[in-house]
Short mmCIF file of the C-alpha atoms (twelve columns), coordinates in Angstrom:
data_MODEL
# 
_entry.id   MODEL 
# 
loop_
_atom_site.group_PDB 
_atom_site.id 
_atom_site.type_symbol 
_atom_site.label_atom_id 
_atom_site.label_alt_id 
_atom_site.label_comp_id 
_atom_site.label_asym_id 
_atom_site.label_seq_id 
_atom_site.Cartn_x 
_atom_site.Cartn_y 
_atom_site.Cartn_z 
_atom_site.pdbx_PDB_model_num 
ATOM 1   C CA . MET A 1   -18.444 -12.245 14.078  1 
ATOM 2   C CA . ARG A 2   -19.389 -15.718 15.132  1 
ATOM 3   C CA . ASP A 3   -17.739 -18.522 13.224  1 
ATOM 4   C CA . ALA A 4   -14.667 -16.421 12.350  1 
ATOM 5   C CA . ALA A 5   -11.261 -18.068 11.928  1 
ATOM 6   C CA . THR A 6   -7.999  -16.117 12.178  1 
ATOM 7   C CA . HIS A 7   -5.640  -16.497 9.212   1 
ATOM 8   C CA . VAL A 8   -2.872  -13.983 9.850   1 
ATOM 9   C CA . PHE A 9   -2.043  -11.164 12.254  1 
ATOM 10  C CA . PHE A 10  0.420   -8.277  12.366  1 
ATOM 11  C CA . ALA A 11  1.098   -4.858  13.912  1 
ATOM 12  C CA . LEU A 12  1.844   -1.703  11.965  1 
ATOM 13  C CA . ASP A 13  2.264   1.822   13.419  1 
ATOM 14  C CA . ALA A 14  0.886   0.776   16.847  1 
ATOM 15  C CA . ILE A 15  -2.255  -0.648  15.253  1 
ATOM 16  C CA . CYS A 16  -3.049  -4.358  15.540  1 
ATOM 17  C CA . TYR A 17  -4.458  -6.115  12.472  1 
ATOM 18  C CA . VAL A 18  -6.019  -9.527  12.062  1 
ATOM 19  C CA . VAL A 19  -7.290  -11.213 8.894   1 
ATOM 20  C CA . VAL A 20  -10.315 -13.372 9.613   1 
ATOM 21  C CA . SER A 21  -12.361 -15.742 7.510   1 
ATOM 22  C CA . HIS A 22  -16.079 -15.933 8.175   1 
ATOM 23  C CA . ARG A 23  -19.142 -17.512 6.631   1 
ATOM 24  C CA . VAL A 24  -21.348 -15.141 4.635   1 
ATOM 25  C CA . ILE A 25  -23.970 -16.921 2.482   1 
ATOM 26  C CA . ALA A 26  -24.680 -20.626 1.973   1 
ATOM 27  C CA . GLY A 27  -21.359 -21.775 3.413   1 
ATOM 28  C CA . ASN A 28  -19.219 -19.389 1.324   1 
ATOM 29  C CA . ARG A 29  -16.391 -17.733 3.238   1 
ATOM 30  C CA . ARG A 30  -14.976 -14.229 2.957   1 
ATOM 31  C CA . LEU A 31  -11.735 -12.740 4.272   1 
ATOM 32  C CA . ASP A 32  -11.738 -9.367  6.005   1 
ATOM 33  C CA . THR A 33  -8.971  -7.304  7.588   1 
ATOM 34  C CA . LEU A 34  -9.858  -5.960  11.034  1 
ATOM 35  C CA . CYS A 35  -7.819  -3.350  12.902  1 
ATOM 36  C CA . MET A 36  -7.621  -2.085  16.477  1 
ATOM 37  C CA . ASP A 37  -5.864  1.146   17.412  1 
ATOM 38  C CA . THR A 38  -4.360  0.439   20.839  1 
ATOM 39  C CA . GLY A 39  -3.960  4.170   21.533  1 
ATOM 40  C CA . ILE A 40  -7.718  4.831   21.472  1 
ATOM 41  C CA . THR A 41  -10.093 4.063   24.329  1 
ATOM 42  C CA . PRO A 42  -12.286 2.078   24.188  1 
ATOM 43  C CA . THR A 43  -10.464 -0.379  21.984  1 
ATOM 44  C CA . GLU A 44  -12.582 -2.177  19.423  1 
ATOM 45  C CA . TRP A 45  -12.050 -4.033  16.182  1 
ATOM 46  C CA . VAL A 46  -12.917 -2.020  13.053  1 
ATOM 47  C CA . MET A 47  -13.284 -3.583  9.600   1 
ATOM 48  C CA . SER A 48  -10.970 -2.221  6.894   1 
ATOM 49  C CA . THR A 49  -12.691 -0.868  3.788   1 
ATOM 50  C CA . HIS A 50  -10.022 -2.422  1.552   1 
ATOM 51  C CA . PRO A 51  -10.705 -5.851  -0.005  1 
ATOM 52  C CA . THR A 52  -8.605  -8.686  1.437   1 
ATOM 53  C CA . PRO A 53  -6.981  -11.281 -0.866  1 
ATOM 54  C CA . ARG A 54  -6.930  -14.976 0.052   1 
ATOM 55  C CA . LEU A 55  -3.798  -15.327 2.185   1 
ATOM 56  C CA . CYS A 56  -1.766  -18.315 3.313   1 
ATOM 57  C CA . ASN A 57  -2.167  -18.950 7.035   1 
ATOM 58  C CA . SER A 58  0.714   -17.908 9.285   1 
ATOM 59  C CA . SER A 59  1.361   -18.923 12.888  1 
ATOM 60  C CA . VAL A 60  3.764   -15.994 13.355  1 
ATOM 61  C CA . PRO A 61  3.050   -12.293 12.689  1 
ATOM 62  C CA . LEU A 62  3.551   -11.168 9.094   1 
ATOM 63  C CA . PRO A 63  6.819   -9.215  8.620   1 
ATOM 64  C CA . VAL A 64  6.961   -5.431  8.289   1 
ATOM 65  C CA . ILE A 65  9.508   -4.018  5.825   1 
ATOM 66  C CA . GLY A 66  9.667   -0.324  4.966   1 
ATOM 67  C CA . GLY A 67  6.269   0.545   6.436   1 
ATOM 68  C CA . ARG A 68  4.468   -2.299  4.612   1 
ATOM 69  C CA . VAL A 69  3.372   -5.728  5.770   1 
ATOM 70  C CA . TYR A 70  4.170   -8.643  3.447   1 
ATOM 71  C CA . GLY A 71  2.324   -11.909 2.951   1 
ATOM 72  C CA . LEU A 72  1.699   -14.656 0.419   1 
ATOM 73  C CA . SER A 73  -1.602  -15.304 -1.320  1 
ATOM 74  C CA . THR A 74  -2.974  -18.828 -1.631  1 
ATOM 75  C CA . GLY A 75  -2.312  -18.506 -5.381  1 
ATOM 76  C CA . GLY A 76  1.412   -17.965 -4.702  1 
ATOM 77  C CA . SER A 77  1.585   -14.185 -5.336  1 
ATOM 78  C CA . LEU A 78  3.403   -11.917 -2.901  1 
ATOM 79  C CA . VAL A 79  1.080   -9.326  -1.357  1 
ATOM 80  C CA . SER A 80  1.703   -6.233  0.736   1 
ATOM 81  C CA . PHE A 81  -0.451  -4.012  2.932   1 
ATOM 82  C CA . ASN A 82  -0.378  -0.497  4.269   1 
ATOM 83  C CA . PRO A 83  -3.343  1.363   5.787   1 
ATOM 84  C CA . ARG A 84  -3.642  3.941   2.976   1 
ATOM 85  C CA . GLU A 85  -3.536  1.582   -0.028  1 
ATOM 86  C CA . GLY A 86  -4.833  -1.601  1.565   1 
ATOM 87  C CA . TRP A 87  -3.702  -4.928  0.110   1 
ATOM 88  C CA . VAL A 88  -1.629  -4.859  -3.096  1 
ATOM 89  C CA . VAL A 89  -1.134  -8.108  -5.011  1 
ATOM 90  C CA . THR A 90  2.198   -8.098  -6.876  1 
ATOM 91  C CA . LYS A 91  2.946   -9.944  -10.098 1 
ATOM 92  C CA . THR A 92  5.821   -11.646 -8.287  1 
ATOM 93  C CA . ARG A 93  5.125   -15.265 -7.417  1 
ATOM 94  C CA . ALA A 94  6.887   -17.592 -5.003  1 
ATOM 95  C CA . PRO A 95  8.604   -20.346 -7.026  1 
ATOM 96  C CA . HIS A 96  6.845   -23.205 -5.206  1 
ATOM 97  C CA . ARG A 97  3.276   -23.449 -4.004  1 
ATOM 98  C CA . ARG A 98  3.287   -25.170 -0.616  1 
ATOM 99  C CA . LEU A 99  0.982   -24.868 2.371   1 
ATOM 100 C CA . GLY A 100 3.647   -24.580 5.114   1 
ATOM 101 C CA . VAL A 101 4.859   -21.032 4.468   1 
ATOM 102 C CA . CYS A 102 6.965   -18.807 6.707   1 
ATOM 103 C CA . LEU A 103 7.869   -15.193 5.884   1 
ATOM 104 C CA . LEU A 104 10.787  -13.439 7.595   1 
ATOM 105 C CA . SER A 105 12.159  -9.913  7.312   1 
ATOM 106 C CA . LEU A 106 15.880  -9.652  6.542   1 
ATOM 107 C CA . GLY A 107 16.620  -5.967  6.025   1 
ATOM 108 C CA . HIS A 108 14.764  -4.986  2.837   1 
ATOM 109 C CA . TYR A 109 14.485  -8.637  1.785   1 
ATOM 110 C CA . LEU A 110 11.599  -10.985 2.448   1 
ATOM 111 C CA . LEU A 111 12.694  -14.576 3.056   1 
ATOM 112 C CA . VAL A 112 9.993   -17.049 1.993   1 
ATOM 113 C CA . THR A 113 10.413  -20.612 3.245   1 
ATOM 114 C CA . GLN A 114 8.020   -23.356 2.141   1 
ATOM 115 C CA . LYS A 115 7.925   -26.719 3.881   1 
ATOM 116 C CA . TYR A 116 7.823   -30.015 1.980   1 
ATOM 117 C CA . THR A 117 8.781   -33.682 2.396   1 
ATOM 118 C CA . ASP A 118 11.488  -35.013 0.064   1 
ATOM 119 C CA . THR A 119 11.617  -38.472 -1.522  1 
ATOM 120 C CA . HIS A 120 13.396  -39.840 1.581   1 
ATOM 121 C CA . PHE A 121 10.592  -38.519 3.858   1 
ATOM 122 C CA . ASN A 122 12.822  -35.771 5.297   1 
ATOM 123 C CA . THR A 123 11.298  -32.404 6.157   1 
ATOM 124 C CA . MET A 124 12.868  -29.816 3.859   1 
ATOM 125 C CA . TYR A 125 12.231  -26.151 3.029   1 
ATOM 126 C CA . HIS A 126 12.314  -24.329 -0.297  1 
ATOM 127 C CA . TRP A 127 13.950  -20.932 0.232   1 
ATOM 128 C CA . CYS A 128 13.535  -17.825 -1.909  1 
ATOM 129 C CA . LEU A 129 14.397  -14.198 -1.261  1 
ATOM 130 C CA . TYR A 130 12.185  -11.320 -2.458  1 
ATOM 131 C CA . ASP A 131 13.794  -7.882  -2.846  1 
ATOM 132 C CA . THR A 132 11.090  -5.428  -1.720  1 
ATOM 133 C CA . ILE A 133 12.800  -2.561  -3.568  1 
ATOM 134 C CA . SER A 134 13.573  -4.068  -6.979  1 
ATOM 135 C CA . GLY A 135 10.833  -6.738  -6.939  1 
ATOM 136 C CA . GLU A 136 13.303  -9.459  -7.936  1 
ATOM 137 C CA . VAL A 137 13.176  -12.995 -6.537  1 
ATOM 138 C CA . ALA A 138 16.246  -15.169 -5.943  1 
ATOM 139 C CA . VAL A 139 15.773  -18.913 -5.466  1 
ATOM 140 C CA . LEU A 140 18.156  -20.252 -2.816  1 
ATOM 141 C CA . PRO A 141 19.227  -23.864 -2.125  1 
ATOM 142 C CA . ASP A 142 16.739  -25.948 -0.134  1 
ATOM 143 C CA . GLN A 143 17.468  -26.215 3.583   1 
ATOM 144 C CA . THR A 144 16.576  -28.524 6.476   1 
ATOM 145 C CA . PHE A 145 15.282  -25.581 8.547   1 
ATOM 146 C CA . GLY A 146 12.711  -22.976 7.684   1 
ATOM 147 C CA . GLY A 147 12.540  -20.405 10.445  1 
ATOM 148 C CA . ASP A 148 8.905   -21.268 11.022  1 
ATOM 149 C CA . LEU A 149 9.110   -20.212 14.671  1 
ATOM 150 C CA . GLY A 150 9.578   -16.561 13.732  1 
ATOM 151 C CA . MET A 151 12.373  -14.073 14.231  1 
ATOM 152 C CA . PHE A 152 13.876  -11.926 16.944  1 
ATOM 153 C CA . THR A 153 13.887  -8.137  16.676  1 
ATOM 154 C CA . PRO A 154 16.011  -6.572  15.337  1 
ATOM 155 C CA . ALA A 155 15.879  -8.950  12.419  1 
ATOM 156 C CA . LEU A 156 19.343  -10.439 12.784  1 
ATOM 157 C CA . ALA A 157 18.598  -13.898 14.194  1 
ATOM 158 C CA . VAL A 158 16.395  -16.642 12.776  1 
ATOM 159 C CA . MET A 159 15.086  -19.381 15.046  1 
ATOM 160 C CA . ALA A 160 15.126  -22.842 13.497  1 
ATOM 161 C CA . ARG A 161 14.220  -26.286 14.736  1 
ATOM 162 C CA . PRO A 162 15.493  -28.079 16.680  1 
ATOM 163 C CA . ASN A 163 16.298  -25.255 19.122  1 
ATOM 164 C CA . THR A 164 18.946  -23.506 17.063  1 
ATOM 165 C CA . ILE A 165 19.466  -19.913 16.008  1 
ATOM 166 C CA . HIS A 166 21.092  -18.766 12.778  1 
ATOM 167 C CA . TYR A 167 22.467  -15.215 12.710  1 
ATOM 168 C CA . ILE A 168 22.390  -12.811 9.779   1 
ATOM 169 C CA . ASP A 169 25.558  -10.803 9.151   1 
ATOM 170 C CA . PRO A 170 24.633  -7.172  10.096  1 
ATOM 171 C CA . ALA A 171 26.660  -5.926  7.113   1 
ATOM 172 C CA . LEU A 172 24.047  -7.499  4.819   1 
ATOM 173 C CA . VAL A 173 21.110  -5.630  6.388   1 
ATOM 174 C CA . TYR A 174 19.859  -2.709  4.304   1 
ATOM 175 C CA . PRO A 175 20.588  0.605   6.083   1 
ATOM 176 C CA . HIS A 176 17.146  2.225   5.775   1 
ATOM 177 C CA . HIS A 177 14.094  1.536   3.641   1 
ATOM 178 C CA . GLY A 178 13.615  5.217   2.795   1 
ATOM 179 C CA . MET A 179 17.051  5.631   1.167   1 
ATOM 180 C CA . ARG A 180 16.162  3.479   -1.871  1 
ATOM 181 C CA . TRP A 181 19.759  3.017   -2.947  1 
ATOM 182 C CA . GLY A 182 22.435  0.422   -2.568  1 
ATOM 183 C CA . ILE A 183 21.060  -2.507  -4.536  1 
ATOM 184 C CA . ILE A 184 24.225  -4.567  -4.674  1 
ATOM 185 C CA . PRO A 185 24.465  -7.672  -6.831  1 
ATOM 186 C CA . PRO A 186 25.015  -10.760 -4.619  1 
ATOM 187 C CA . SER A 187 28.382  -11.441 -6.290  1 
ATOM 188 C CA . ALA A 188 29.677  -8.057  -5.049  1 
ATOM 189 C CA . VAL A 189 29.029  -8.799  -1.366  1 
ATOM 190 C CA . VAL A 190 32.107  -9.994  0.526   1 
ATOM 191 C CA . VAL A 191 31.449  -11.864 3.762   1 
ATOM 192 C CA . PRO A 192 34.483  -12.190 6.063   1 
ATOM 193 C CA . ARG A 193 35.374  -15.776 6.987   1 
ATOM 194 C CA . LYS A 194 35.683  -16.717 10.645  1 
# 
């Protein structure tokens, strides 16, 4: 595919995926999801048969939570992907529509940070948390860091600029995505003070 531009990339079950945009007719562009199974020789990119929604660009791999990859559509809807179902567009929308989007996995939660410039010309980030089990979204206070450099594995540390790391309390990480229990209201969580 000449003239293809990469939008997002991710790995799921030892298969690499890339979403590319390419010109089709009279300057119109289409998004396709390509996959490469690294366990098969020879390796080659194969086009997915599932339609691909318009996704926000991401400079870091999309997060995997519970066997699904999560992303954000250009219209602000949260989307997820697995090889059997393809892309699923949820009715859940991120509260703010910004171009600088970063998605991070925190247990069974998806942290969505969206970059903006405030009235004093400071770089700020809107934060919201999407519960991948209940589908609920919690809007968090804006922060001066957005984790746009990605995350270490396991998902307990978030890199933030300038050269700092913020750690997630392991007690807040969901035990296992297959258990589907333990949705605790935020007010019931007790975090020990240092």
